[in-house]
Amino acid sequence: MACGIVKFLLPPTAIHSAVYCHFFNKREKCLVVAGLNFIQVYRLNVVHSSLPVANADVNMEDVSAVTAPPAAPMSTARPSSPAFDDEDDLYGPSKNVEPPKLTAPEVKIVSTFPLVSAENIRLECVASFELFGTITDLKSATMGTSNRDVLLLSFTDAKLSVVQYDPVVNDLRSISLHDYEAAKYSDEMPTNLGAAKPCMAVDPENRCAVMRLYRTHLLVVPFVHPPARSDNSLNGPKPATQLKSFALNLKRIKDETAEFIQDIQMLPGYLEPTVAVLIHRSLSFAGRIAVSADTCYVAAISLNTHEKTYHLIWSCTGLPYNSHYLRNVPRPIGGLLVVSTSSIIYVQQGVQSHGVSVNSLAVGGARFSLKPVPNVVAVLDGSQCTFFEPERLLLALRNGTAFVVTLVYDSATRNIRDFHWQQVLVNRYVSCITHLEGGYIFTGGKMSDSYLYSYLTSQWIEADGAYLDGDPNAAAHQRSLLPKKPLLDRIEDDFIYGPEAHVTIVTSLKKYHFIACDSILNVGPCRTTAVGEPINTLEDFTRTPDKDADLVTSSGYENDSYVCAMHRTIRPDVVASFDLHGAENIWTLRSSGATYHEYVVITTVGRTAVFQSGEEISEDVEHPFRVDERTIFCGLINDGRTPVQVTRFHVRIACAAADSGAVVTELELAEGEEIAFATEGGGNRLAVLTTLGKLWLFEWHSATDSLIPSNHRELSNIAAVSFFTDRSGIFTSSLPRDVGTIDMEIEPEKPVLERMESIPEPEEDELYGLYSTQNEKSDNTHREKRFTRTQEELHQFLQEERVNAMLYGSSEWLLVVHRDSTLSIFSLPDLVVVFEASSILHAPRVIHDVRALDQLSVPPELIDSACADMRIREVLLLGLGSRGTQPYLFVVINEDIHVYHAVPFHYGRDGARLRISFSKVKHEMLTRERRLKRQKLPKEHMEVDDRLAKRHLRPFHDIGGYSGVFLCFPYSFFVMATDRNVLRFHPMVVDGPIKAFAEFSNASCAAGFVYYNSRKQIRVAQLEPGWNYDFNWPMTKIRVPGTVHHLSYHLECKAYVVCSSLFYPEKRMIIGGVDNVEEEVVERDPRFVYPQAPRFSLHLITPDEWQLVPEVSYQLPDFEHITGMKVLALRNGTETGMKEYVVMASNMSYGEDVQSRGRLILIDVLDLIPEPDKPLTRFKMKEIYAEEQKGPVTAICGVNGYIVSAIGQKIFIWTLKGATLVGVAFLDTQIYVHQLTAIKDLILVADIQRSTSILRFQEKYRTLSLVASDPNQMHTYATEFCVDNQNLTVAVTDIRQDLHIFQFDPDYYFSSFGNRLVRRMECNLGTITVATRF
């Protein structure tokens, strides 16, 4: 058995965890998200705003109207978050802040910068890392005085890694690895429960981290301050370290036993690290509520990291058996929230517990009296919640509904009195919630897209306020929330404190509105896939050796469900095409202020053709260009007003004149010098490179309207050159503001934390080390002032860092690559070297300045020997994105392309050098010509040298709204960039190799492009409308009503058949026998949670417009579940040939007391003549056969025109005769067959328990026989035939996320003469695979 290598064609997109931390430095926080095997880092960025920028009056009521009904005037200021002051103590008590006025704020912008508001805030990806493992949890921590936070990553089954960003290599550096997959920890896990995924918690004071090991063990990782740094160190920051980790066994905590650790949380405010553990004393379920309903408890234990011991501080027992997780309640309240399926319970040391129930099923599940929540009926299993204010949390349920829950408490004892609920979101299926600074919340999604929200608040109420959301009886409502005291207690209170004494509730109730600012695309979960035929507009696109197809998958869940259509290559929408032989390069010219391009210049070997662009492209005879020579470069200078043409021996400028129209001027170089390359930059500069390697620089002189040489020094032996206009602000030699040491970030002072918990007794203070709270006078002084920004401060920070420094500030630079492969960057116009790197011919991972670090360079002799036949052909440095603020460097070495991203690097000796480095961008572009040995290609495909473009890199600024670079290679690529700052590499090979390319726009082709293909044709095209190119593959999403379960392509009708389901509450119960089924309606109380039953239906999607066909569907009755659906080509005994039918397998799920039956359903999709102006009315569905079977039909497939179905424990072969199915053959199988796949006369069977087997159907003898099977037990999920060279193999996925490859080999010794399948390969995918497609 061999181990295989798995490559993800499409990387995972679901986000499981997210943290908000100082990933790069202390000046700014970033959002770090984690998926299956990747980590991405995002920061908040600003896009263009449509609001006026001068004296703009912004009404937040208009902003919130997008997602909420009109309400009272809103204010984005939060009274609980005071303004940040650099001179204040960051960790001390906050000052009293006056509540804001409840009027719309007036925003006055005196500058011309765009207004920064919640509407134009987007997520920008600044880093992405791929890991070699399945990430189960993600946390962040600060180690001492480290300049950046560390990330703690947990992996299956019991591994933990501590990593930190290293700016020297622009990658993650491992600080420590912890592996506890020993037998003494893992043997205690029963096989029927599966592996418990690790979960982590970090101490709020950053003293240690804790991770759950399997069932009853805890892994403790202590932190230690890093060593002192030296200002003379030039090798980057030193990584933080920690003590040796250890494991604790919590099988018994004093008198309590532990069967399973459900969740852990670290508690703040203790002298030693303290962890709260949610433990199951014994496992229970709904059928044992009468005897074991309160089997969970919370234990708070103190950890001694030096002696590796622990002791119990306090505990709370009697919690519901279905408790799921814990959440820390921030100061000043403190304590824990225990979230169970039907209730939320607040627990705290020395404080009375309080709980609420969200449905009537919570009765009897705990020892606490639970208060019902009015007007809320919910289920909390699978929910996620986090606090975004000290007394408010966002709670997202698994059905897509989200609530803002406010904890109402009193100021004297900090007892929780009530939970106030407000619904804010629907149809948002959340896997994690992270609170960002400035009033933003990020929700990650596994079942749907991930979203960035901005929340706004309406009028807020004090405790003695006179209204609540417009209710004049709000004061009475506030008093009703107070607990009723017995008469004796009230008399005592009046005697001691006076008759006016009462408990004051200090919680202010607010109304929240959530606005979606940005989203991250997710194409999962992919439950099923289908491959369809593309709808091409040109027949030429089907003649290429690389065939193209549409990959269609399911995505989303319930009301947020989609069908995603993707294809690997870009298919241009051709607008016009004409023949032209011998073209080598194309330029398009658009003068300043023009809407469309005016000229299209095409050069051949010996001449130049000039076309005028208008309604049509026609050859122009009156133009200022030279046509009798080959053009090297053509562009515009003088800020886009003056055309310039560079030929082999001349530089031609056409200046506008008032009387004659244009004055043509030609410049000649020195005698004997031939121009090899030319480029313009900054709108006023021109660089000309000769064949001898000499570089000429020209600059436009506006006084004389001419180009004048601007070389202050001679530049020779040049191989490639590129101008660059920086709008990012990182091309600078100065350090950012507030820089302390050489590590760039500020040295934070040692924090003095004022920890706040409940008010303990004096003896508890001495025993457990809780800090005193005697000096805390009011609720405002209890609030912890964190190092976070309010929304106004965050917007001001983004205005200064993103908008002011990037959008309007620009600088000019010249990048030069010498013939010895040395890269240099010169400042303009003085031509001073500000960055220099040694040989880049070997494409290093990171390009540093030679004066930046004491780095070990590669010896030149090794480079020369390894790269003897390599040379740098072209370089291009440009800013991508909508505003050009992302600098990227493209380097062409022979036929390979290397892409680098310019990132800040603030280390180095010389303060006059640029503080940047270039980090290599990972890509999988194969631009070389494929050498086909056995396949004979046409003549035009064999002319490799003639098709190689002289200029490979062609930048564009607006093609379908995207900017980027087109690569003219034998395999051409679009490299696109958007505001997300992620490069997308899309090939365009449907039209063969592209030799020349340029962006183009006219009246009939807006934001398009023009190119020259290998068939010697000039084509004007644009991107396909309706497709999203900000993804790894071009894709589009079609909304579908309900969760998609099955998907298949109908070849005859050119449509996709979709089977989906929607959940609805079911109140009926089925009673009776098999043939006598009766329904009984069961009514419960209004707070009862009824079971959700799916209702299945069939729909059609047409690929012509990629939309759902209206009024064409097939509805199935209630209680009938579709277990399989495929489009099969069947023979009909009354007709000739084969015809495609939609075949469905169903099961009548009435309940465990009624015997299960199923049906085989055949649907014929008719393609008729559509109605006038209604092309989608050509589809109709007709039921052909729908008969009940003697058992559940669990799987179907087709073999040689017959239907293969799994019914109960048998497999049947059916043939269609007219409108009836007739049995042909059958075979007994294993336990439960859930998938069937056929190829020719072989049938692959997947059993849920007994692995896989291969059957053979002999049509001549009408027999079905077993060929071979896997004798091992395996929980299979998906199977598929696959071709391995000349061998036919079987791919199988199982419950352990493994991929197995089996082969039928009778000659192998252990195959038992072919009765057993031989396992050839096994590897782990890291995720459960439920559908395969070959």
PDB file of N, CA and C in Angstrom, residues 812-844:
ATOM      1  N   GLU A 812       7.086  58.423  -7.615  1.00  0.00           N
ATOM      2  CA  GLU A 812       7.553  57.789  -8.839  1.00  0.00           C
ATOM      3  C   GLU A 812       8.855  57.056  -8.575  1.00  0.00           C
ATOM      4  N   TRP A 813       8.957  55.846  -9.154  1.00  0.00           N
ATOM      5  CA  TRP A 813      10.127  54.993  -8.974  1.00  0.00           C
ATOM      6  C   TRP A 813      10.446  54.308 -10.290  1.00  0.00           C
ATOM      7  N   LEU A 814      11.705  53.888 -10.398  1.00  0.00           N
ATOM      8  CA  LEU A 814      12.179  53.173 -11.583  1.00  0.00           C
ATOM      9  C   LEU A 814      12.817  51.873 -11.135  1.00  0.00           C
ATOM     10  N   LEU A 815      12.299  50.750 -11.639  1.00  0.00           N
ATOM     11  CA  LEU A 815      12.849  49.438 -11.325  1.00  0.00           C
ATOM     12  C   LEU A 815      13.662  48.943 -12.516  1.00  0.00           C
ATOM     13  N   VAL A 816      14.853  48.488 -12.217  1.00  0.00           N
ATOM     14  CA  VAL A 816      15.789  48.061 -13.258  1.00  0.00           C
ATOM     15  C   VAL A 816      16.361  46.715 -12.866  1.00  0.00           C
ATOM     16  N   VAL A 817      16.428  45.805 -13.833  1.00  0.00           N
ATOM     17  CA  VAL A 817      17.089  44.516 -13.657  1.00  0.00           C
ATOM     18  C   VAL A 817      18.291  44.484 -14.592  1.00  0.00           C
ATOM     19  N   HIS A 818      19.490  44.317 -14.018  1.00  0.00           N
ATOM     20  CA  HIS A 818      20.708  44.280 -14.807  1.00  0.00           C
ATOM     21  C   HIS A 818      20.896  42.906 -15.428  1.00  0.00           C
ATOM     22  N   ARG A 819      21.833  42.832 -16.341  1.00  0.00           N
ATOM     23  CA  ARG A 819      22.084  41.568 -17.019  1.00  0.00           C
ATOM     24  C   ARG A 819      22.722  40.527 -16.104  1.00  0.00           C
ATOM     25  N   ASP A 820      23.256  40.946 -14.990  1.00  0.00           N
ATOM     26  CA  ASP A 820      23.740  39.978 -13.996  1.00  0.00           C
ATOM     27  C   ASP A 820      22.648  39.602 -12.997  1.00  0.00           C
ATOM     28  N   SER A 821      21.378  39.901 -13.322  1.00  0.00           N
ATOM     29  CA  SER A 821      20.188  39.551 -12.537  1.00  0.00           C
ATOM     30  C   SER A 821      20.089  40.314 -11.234  1.00  0.00           C
ATOM     31  N   THR A 822      20.754  41.432 -11.103  1.00  0.00           N
ATOM     32  CA  THR A 822      20.629  42.284  -9.919  1.00  0.00           C
ATOM     33  C   THR A 822      19.448  43.229 -10.098  1.00  0.00           C
ATOM     34  N   LEU A 823      18.625  43.307  -9.089  1.00  0.00           N
ATOM     35  CA  LEU A 823      17.445  44.171  -9.127  1.00  0.00           C
ATOM     36  C   LEU A 823      17.720  45.439  -8.344  1.00  0.00           C
ATOM     37  N   SER A 824      17.397  46.588  -8.960  1.00  0.00           N
ATOM     38  CA  SER A 824      17.613  47.892  -8.322  1.00  0.00           C
ATOM     39  C   SER A 824      16.377  48.744  -8.508  1.00  0.00           C
ATOM     40  N   ILE A 825      16.090  49.549  -7.500  1.00  0.00           N
ATOM     41  CA  ILE A 825      15.002  50.521  -7.558  1.00  0.00           C
ATOM     42  C   ILE A 825      15.613  51.899  -7.365  1.00  0.00           C
ATOM     43  N   PHE A 826      15.325  52.812  -8.313  1.00  0.00           N
ATOM     44  CA  PHE A 826      15.838  54.178  -8.280  1.00  0.00           C
ATOM     45  C   PHE A 826      14.685  55.127  -7.972  1.00  0.00           C
ATOM     46  N   SER A 827      15.008  56.139  -7.233  1.00  0.00           N
ATOM     47  CA  SER A 827      14.044  57.216  -7.012  1.00  0.00           C
ATOM     48  C   SER A 827      14.088  58.174  -8.186  1.00  0.00           C
ATOM     49  N   LEU A 828      12.957  58.761  -8.509  1.00  0.00           N
ATOM     50  CA  LEU A 828      12.850  59.706  -9.610  1.00  0.00           C
ATOM     51  C   LEU A 828      12.500  61.087  -9.065  1.00  0.00           C
ATOM     52  N   PRO A 829      13.080  62.114  -9.639  1.00  0.00           N
ATOM     53  CA  PRO A 829      13.910  62.132 -10.859  1.00  0.00           C
ATOM     54  C   PRO A 829      15.418  62.075 -10.594  1.00  0.00           C
ATOM     55  N   ASP A 830      15.875  61.944  -9.334  1.00  0.00           N
ATOM     56  CA  ASP A 830      17.298  62.058  -9.045  1.00  0.00           C
ATOM     57  C   ASP A 830      18.075  60.782  -9.296  1.00  0.00           C
ATOM     58  N   LEU A 831      17.409  59.641  -9.566  1.00  0.00           N
ATOM     59  CA  LEU A 831      18.053  58.370  -9.882  1.00  0.00           C
ATOM     60  C   LEU A 831      19.035  57.952  -8.797  1.00  0.00           C
ATOM     61  N   VAL A 832      18.550  57.899  -7.558  1.00  0.00           N
ATOM     62  CA  VAL A 832      19.338  57.422  -6.420  1.00  0.00           C
ATOM     63  C   VAL A 832      18.866  56.009  -6.089  1.00  0.00           C
ATOM     64  N   VAL A 833      19.818  55.100  -5.898  1.00  0.00           N
ATOM     65  CA  VAL A 833      19.481  53.724  -5.584  1.00  0.00           C
ATOM     66  C   VAL A 833      18.933  53.671  -4.166  1.00  0.00           C
ATOM     67  N   VAL A 834      17.676  53.206  -4.013  1.00  0.00           N
ATOM     68  CA  VAL A 834      17.043  53.114  -2.704  1.00  0.00           C
ATOM     69  C   VAL A 834      16.723  51.672  -2.329  1.00  0.00           C
ATOM     70  N   PHE A 835      16.920  50.759  -3.261  1.00  0.00           N
ATOM     71  CA  PHE A 835      16.692  49.330  -2.982  1.00  0.00           C
ATOM     72  C   PHE A 835      17.518  48.551  -3.979  1.00  0.00           C
ATOM     73  N   GLU A 836      18.207  47.536  -3.465  1.00  0.00           N
ATOM     74  CA  GLU A 836      19.039  46.718  -4.337  1.00  0.00           C
ATOM     75  C   GLU A 836      19.062  45.295  -3.800  1.00  0.00           C
ATOM     76  N   ALA A 837      18.849  44.346  -4.667  1.00  0.00           N
ATOM     77  CA  ALA A 837      18.858  42.933  -4.310  1.00  0.00           C
ATOM     78  C   ALA A 837      19.819  42.194  -5.218  1.00  0.00           C
ATOM     79  N   SER A 838      20.464  41.196  -4.641  1.00  0.00           N
ATOM     80  CA  SER A 838      21.384  40.388  -5.426  1.00  0.00           C
ATOM     81  C   SER A 838      20.617  39.550  -6.430  1.00  0.00           C
ATOM     82  N   SER A 839      21.278  38.651  -7.081  1.00  0.00           N
ATOM     83  CA  SER A 839      20.695  37.914  -8.192  1.00  0.00           C
ATOM     84  C   SER A 839      19.345  37.300  -7.821  1.00  0.00           C
ATOM     85  N   ILE A 840      18.334  37.605  -8.622  1.00  0.00           N
ATOM     86  CA  ILE A 840      16.988  37.056  -8.420  1.00  0.00           C
ATOM     87  C   ILE A 840      16.675  36.018  -9.484  1.00  0.00           C
ATOM     88  N   LEU A 841      17.720  35.522 -10.166  1.00  0.00           N
ATOM     89  CA  LEU A 841      17.491  34.565 -11.241  1.00  0.00           C
ATOM     90  C   LEU A 841      16.916  33.259 -10.722  1.00  0.00           C
ATOM     91  N   HIS A 842      17.239  32.882  -9.480  1.00  0.00           N
ATOM     92  CA  HIS A 842      16.715  31.646  -8.916  1.00  0.00           C
ATOM     93  C   HIS A 842      15.364  31.839  -8.231  1.00  0.00           C
ATOM     94  N   ALA A 843      14.750  33.014  -8.371  1.00  0.00           N
ATOM     95  CA  ALA A 843      13.413  33.315  -7.842  1.00  0.00           C
ATOM     96  C   ALA A 843      13.330  33.008  -6.360  1.00  0.00           C
ATOM     97  N   PRO A 844      14.017  33.773  -5.515  1.00  0.00           N
ATOM     98  CA  PRO A 844      13.972  33.487  -4.074  1.00  0.00           C
ATOM     99  C   PRO A 844      12.586  33.698  -3.509  1.00  0.00           C
TER     100      PRO A 844
END
